Every structure is written in C-alpha cells, then in structure tokens.
C-alpha cells in the first residue's frame, strides 16, 4: 500500500516569501499525485494534479509542483506567497490502475503574515 | 456540476449515544463515495469507501459503520459513540472509473462529550 509523508507540519511566512512544501510517497509503481488545499472555512479542494507527461504541473493561484520520480517526491512551490494563501495543504497519492483510493499526508498548515 | 451535501454540519453527542451522518450527492451517477475523518495534525484518515449501492469497504477497524442505501446516499453511523470519535468527518465523491479527483463536502464536526 502507498503512504505519503509531508515533512513540514507548520509553516509561517511573510508575504512575498517563496514557498516549498515537501511531499514524499512510498510506492513502487506508477502513481497519480495531488495537492489539495483547505482555506479557512471552505471545502477541501484540488490545487493541482499529476497523472502523466510533463513532471512540472501548474495549478491554480500560481502554485506548481514537480514530480521527481527518482526521489519519490512531489513538492509544492510558489515563488511569492500572499496572505490569502493561508490554508492547510494536503498531498495525496493514488496507485495508478488500482482502487480509486487516494492516500493523504498529514497536511501542512501554512500561515502567511501580511 | 457535482455537489455534495452533508448534514448535520455540527453535532454534539454524549458518549454512548448513536450517530448518523448523512451525505448525498448530485450531478453524477454511480459515483465512488468516501468517508474521511480529519483530526488535527493527523491529516485525512479514510474510514469507508463505496463503489456502489450496498458495497462498503472498511479501512479502519472501529465502532463506526457505513451504508449506501441509494446510489447517491452514503451514511456514517455508530451505535455507541466513544470520546475518540470526535472529529471532522468529510464525505467525498470520485467520478468513477478513470476519474481520480475527489470532490469534498463541507464536512460534519462531531464532538463527543
């Protein structure tokens, strides 16, 4: 079974700082990868996803993530964060071709100070 | 578009009381449905998933159960709540074969006293 590790549980940044949230997974086969975001008081929603092709994927609100297969990683990045990026971020992985059950990481709480 | 309705939004129950959380979906047919529990610092824990009416798979042994009496209805239940059942319960749907993205409901916050 796959597992997901998010190394940063709490991140505090000032506006305009750069962001990188780590995500590593353990699974030997082909995977689909996701980042979900939960803004305060809102539903959990998809930020971006990787299924195949270009390992650098771009999502909403200027976020991007890079799939590095050799490192089993799918880190989330944003060059300049805004106060509105304050949220909880979840990395998820699903074994491609398997059951439709994504496994989620523990989440990273991001606070951006104005 | 796909939408998920969860209720109640908030619930406070005594230990030992029963529980019923409901989830209904619209805008799709034959979806995969999921119950997750979100606890602070512990991420999202998959509790149950269902690929069709009457088909329930349990991921974690516990005193909770799930049922899917209709294609677009998914119910989370307990006969006797424990303190450890407190948490934020999320219903999610996937679009079926080949659809990997989950759509989440607003959640139900359960406090067991």
Short mmCIF file of C-alpha atoms in Angstrom, two decimals:
data_model
loop_
_atom_site.label_atom_id
_atom_site.label_comp_id
_atom_site.label_asym_id
_atom_site.label_seq_id
_atom_site.Cartn_x
_atom_site.Cartn_y
_atom_site.Cartn_z
CA UNK A 1 0.00 0.00 0.00
CA UNK A 2 1.12 3.51 -0.66
CA UNK A 3 1.95 6.07 2.01
CA UNK A 4 2.57 9.80 1.97
CA UNK A 5 4.87 11.89 4.13
CA UNK A 6 4.64 15.65 4.48
CA UNK A 7 7.64 16.89 6.36
CA UNK A 8 6.53 20.38 7.25
CA UNK A 9 3.55 20.39 9.57
CA UNK A 10 3.52 24.12 10.27
CA UNK A 11 4.99 26.82 8.08
CA UNK A 12 4.89 30.54 8.80
CA UNK A 13 5.95 33.01 6.13
CA UNK A 14 5.73 36.68 5.36
CA UNK A 15 4.06 37.88 2.20
CA UNK A 16 6.25 37.72 -0.90
CA UNK A 17 8.39 34.94 0.54
CA UNK A 18 8.89 31.82 -1.52
CA UNK A 19 7.20 28.59 -0.54
CA UNK A 20 8.14 24.97 -0.90
CA UNK A 21 6.20 22.22 0.86
CA UNK A 22 7.70 18.78 0.81
CA UNK A 23 5.82 15.61 -0.09
CA UNK A 24 7.31 12.15 -0.42
CA UNK A 25 5.47 8.95 -1.12
CA UNK A 26 6.29 5.30 -0.93
CA UNK A 27 5.03 3.10 -3.74
CA UNK A 28 6.98 1.18 -6.31
CA UNK A 29 4.59 1.51 -9.23
CA UNK A 30 3.01 4.24 -11.28
CA UNK A 31 1.19 6.86 -9.27
CA UNK A 32 -1.18 9.77 -9.63
CA UNK A 33 -0.28 12.68 -7.38
CA UNK A 34 -2.34 15.51 -5.96
CA UNK A 35 -2.21 18.58 -3.81
CA UNK A 36 -5.42 19.65 -2.11
CA UNK A 37 -5.96 22.87 -0.21
CA UNK A 38 -8.39 23.82 2.52
CA UNK A 39 -8.80 27.55 3.03
CA UNK A 40 -10.27 28.64 6.38
CA UNK A 41 -13.98 27.90 6.44
CA UNK A 42 -14.00 26.36 2.96
CA UNK A 43 -14.21 22.92 1.43
CA UNK A 44 -11.14 20.89 0.73
CA UNK A 45 -10.43 21.41 -2.97
CA UNK A 46 -7.98 20.32 -5.62
CA UNK A 47 -4.99 22.59 -6.13
CA UNK A 48 -3.20 20.60 -8.83
CA UNK A 49 -2.61 17.05 -10.01
CA UNK A 50 -0.13 14.94 -11.91
CA UNK A 51 -1.15 11.93 -13.95
CA UNK A 52 1.50 11.68 -16.66
CA UNK A 53 3.58 13.77 -19.06
CA UNK A 54 5.40 16.93 -18.04
CA UNK A 55 6.54 16.41 -14.44
CA UNK A 56 6.16 20.11 -13.72
CA UNK A 57 2.49 20.82 -13.23
CA UNK A 58 0.82 24.13 -12.69
CA UNK A 59 -2.27 24.65 -10.62
CA UNK A 60 -4.50 27.44 -9.52
CA UNK A 61 -3.33 30.68 -7.89
CA UNK A 62 0.25 30.44 -9.13
CA UNK A 63 1.10 27.14 -7.47
CA UNK A 64 3.18 24.50 -9.15
CA UNK A 65 4.57 21.10 -8.22
CA UNK A 66 7.32 18.96 -9.63
CA UNK A 67 7.22 15.20 -9.77
CA UNK A 68 10.68 13.73 -9.30
CA UNK A 69 10.29 10.00 -9.78
CA UNK A 70 13.79 9.12 -8.59
CA UNK A 71 13.14 10.88 -5.30
CA UNK A 72 9.52 9.77 -4.93
CA UNK A 73 8.70 13.41 -4.37
CA UNK A 74 6.01 15.86 -5.41
CA UNK A 75 6.90 19.15 -3.74
CA UNK A 76 4.60 22.14 -3.95
CA UNK A 77 6.05 25.56 -4.75
CA UNK A 78 5.03 29.15 -5.13
CA UNK A 79 7.56 31.90 -5.79
CA UNK A 80 5.74 34.62 -3.85
CA UNK A 81 3.03 33.85 -1.32
CA UNK A 82 0.13 36.07 -0.41
CA UNK A 83 -1.84 36.42 2.79
CA UNK A 84 -4.73 34.69 1.03
CA UNK A 85 -2.61 31.54 0.69
CA UNK A 86 -3.06 30.90 4.39
CA UNK A 87 -4.57 27.42 4.44
CA UNK A 88 -3.92 23.76 5.11
CA UNK A 89 -2.29 21.83 2.29
CA UNK A 90 -2.56 18.09 1.75
CA UNK A 91 -0.52 15.92 -0.54
CA UNK A 92 -2.16 12.73 -1.82
CA UNK A 93 -1.11 9.75 -3.89
CA UNK A 94 -3.05 7.07 -5.67
CA UNK A 95 -1.64 3.95 -7.23
CA UNK A 96 -2.43 4.21 -10.92
CA UNK A 97 -4.66 1.41 -12.14
CA UNK A 98 -5.50 0.31 -8.64
CA UNK A 99 -8.50 1.02 -6.48
CA UNK A 100 -9.72 4.58 -6.52
CA UNK A 101 -8.50 5.34 -3.06
CA UNK A 102 -6.05 8.17 -2.63
CA UNK A 103 -3.87 8.22 0.46
CA UNK A 104 -3.38 11.59 2.09
CA UNK A 105 -0.50 13.03 4.02
CA UNK A 106 -0.91 14.62 7.44
CA UNK A 107 -1.17 18.08 5.98
CA UNK A 108 0.82 21.29 6.31
CA UNK A 109 -0.63 24.35 7.94
CA UNK A 110 0.60 27.49 6.20
CA UNK A 111 0.22 30.90 7.79
CA UNK A 112 1.20 33.93 5.75
CA UNK A 113 1.63 37.19 7.61
CA UNK A 114 0.77 40.38 5.72
CA UNK B 1 -21.70 20.09 -11.73
CA UNK B 2 -21.14 17.66 -8.90
CA UNK B 3 -22.19 18.77 -5.45
CA UNK B 4 -22.13 17.11 -2.06
CA UNK B 5 -24.45 17.81 0.82
CA UNK B 6 -23.52 16.79 4.32
CA UNK B 7 -25.58 17.13 7.48
CA UNK B 8 -25.64 17.94 10.19
CA UNK B 9 -22.83 20.46 9.94
CA UNK B 10 -22.22 20.36 13.68
CA UNK B 11 -23.16 17.78 16.24
CA UNK B 12 -22.52 17.41 19.97
CA UNK B 13 -23.32 13.99 21.37
CA UNK B 14 -22.77 12.22 24.71
CA UNK B 15 -20.61 9.15 24.98
CA UNK B 16 -22.62 6.03 24.29
CA UNK B 17 -25.21 7.71 22.11
CA UNK B 18 -25.86 6.71 18.49
CA UNK B 19 -24.70 8.61 15.44
CA UNK B 20 -25.94 9.14 11.94
CA UNK B 21 -24.19 11.45 9.47
CA UNK B 22 -25.64 11.75 6.02
CA UNK B 23 -24.09 12.55 2.70
CA UNK B 24 -25.96 12.97 -0.55
CA UNK B 25 -24.52 13.85 -3.93
CA UNK B 26 -25.93 15.49 -7.03
CA UNK B 27 -24.83 15.86 -10.62
CA UNK B 28 -23.40 12.39 -11.05
CA UNK B 29 -24.42 8.77 -11.16
CA UNK B 30 -22.74 5.66 -9.82
CA UNK B 31 -20.00 7.62 -8.05
CA UNK B 32 -17.36 6.22 -5.74
CA UNK B 33 -18.11 7.63 -2.29
CA UNK B 34 -15.77 8.02 0.64
CA UNK B 35 -15.89 8.89 4.32
CA UNK B 36 -12.77 10.52 5.73
CA UNK B 37 -12.05 11.74 9.24
CA UNK B 38 -9.85 14.79 9.65
CA UNK B 39 -8.17 15.18 13.02
CA UNK B 40 -5.82 17.99 13.91
CA UNK B 41 -2.26 17.10 13.00
CA UNK B 42 -3.27 13.71 11.66
CA UNK B 43 -4.41 14.55 8.18
CA UNK B 44 -7.19 12.70 6.44
CA UNK B 45 -7.92 9.17 7.50
CA UNK B 46 -10.00 7.06 5.15
CA UNK B 47 -12.78 5.31 7.05
CA UNK B 48 -15.00 3.76 4.37
CA UNK B 49 -15.46 3.78 0.66
CA UNK B 50 -18.18 2.51 -1.61
CA UNK B 51 -18.21 1.72 -5.31
CA UNK B 52 -21.94 1.08 -5.49
CA UNK B 53 -25.21 0.50 -3.65
CA UNK B 54 -24.71 -1.85 -0.74
CA UNK B 55 -20.98 -2.14 -1.38
CA UNK B 56 -18.93 -0.88 1.55
CA UNK B 57 -15.26 -1.37 2.29
CA UNK B 58 -13.83 -0.53 5.67
CA UNK B 59 -10.31 0.73 6.00
CA UNK B 60 -10.01 1.09 9.75
CA UNK B 61 -11.46 -1.19 12.45
CA UNK B 62 -13.61 0.88 14.78
CA UNK B 63 -17.10 1.24 16.16
CA UNK B 64 -18.29 3.13 13.10
CA UNK B 65 -20.18 1.67 10.18
CA UNK B 66 -21.31 2.93 6.80
CA UNK B 67 -24.18 2.17 4.49
CA UNK B 68 -25.16 3.08 0.97
CA UNK B 69 -28.87 2.55 0.61
CA UNK B 70 -29.12 4.54 -2.62
CA UNK B 71 -26.73 5.40 -5.42
CA UNK B 72 -26.27 8.97 -4.22
CA UNK B 73 -26.55 8.49 -0.47
CA UNK B 74 -23.83 7.49 1.93
CA UNK B 75 -24.42 7.26 5.67
CA UNK B 76 -21.94 7.02 8.53
CA UNK B 77 -23.28 5.51 11.73
CA UNK B 78 -22.40 4.34 15.17
CA UNK B 79 -24.44 2.52 17.78
CA UNK B 80 -22.39 3.86 20.70
CA UNK B 81 -20.06 6.81 20.36
CA UNK B 82 -16.69 6.98 22.04
CA UNK B 83 -14.77 10.09 23.02
CA UNK B 84 -12.21 9.21 20.37
CA UNK B 85 -14.86 9.50 17.67
CA UNK B 86 -14.75 13.28 17.94
CA UNK B 87 -13.51 14.87 14.75
CA UNK B 88 -14.34 16.39 11.43
CA UNK B 89 -15.97 13.96 9.03
CA UNK B 90 -15.73 14.55 5.32
CA UNK B 91 -17.71 12.89 2.60
CA UNK B 92 -16.12 12.81 -0.83
CA UNK B 93 -17.00 11.54 -4.25
CA UNK B 94 -14.91 10.35 -7.13
CA UNK B 95 -16.21 10.27 -10.63
CA UNK B 96 -15.88 6.54 -11.14
CA UNK B 97 -13.61 4.63 -13.49
CA UNK B 98 -10.68 6.76 -14.60
CA UNK B 99 -11.70 9.78 -12.54
CA UNK B 100 -9.13 10.33 -9.86
CA UNK B 101 -10.03 13.69 -8.44
CA UNK B 102 -12.11 13.82 -5.28
CA UNK B 103 -14.78 16.38 -4.59
CA UNK B 104 -15.34 17.01 -0.90
CA UNK B 105 -18.36 18.10 1.08
CA UNK B 106 -18.32 20.83 3.70
CA UNK B 107 -17.94 18.30 6.50
CA UNK B 108 -19.65 17.45 9.76
CA UNK B 109 -17.97 18.36 13.01
CA UNK B 110 -18.70 15.85 15.76
CA UNK B 111 -17.91 16.48 19.40
CA UNK B 112 -18.42 13.61 21.79
CA UNK B 113 -18.63 14.63 25.44
#
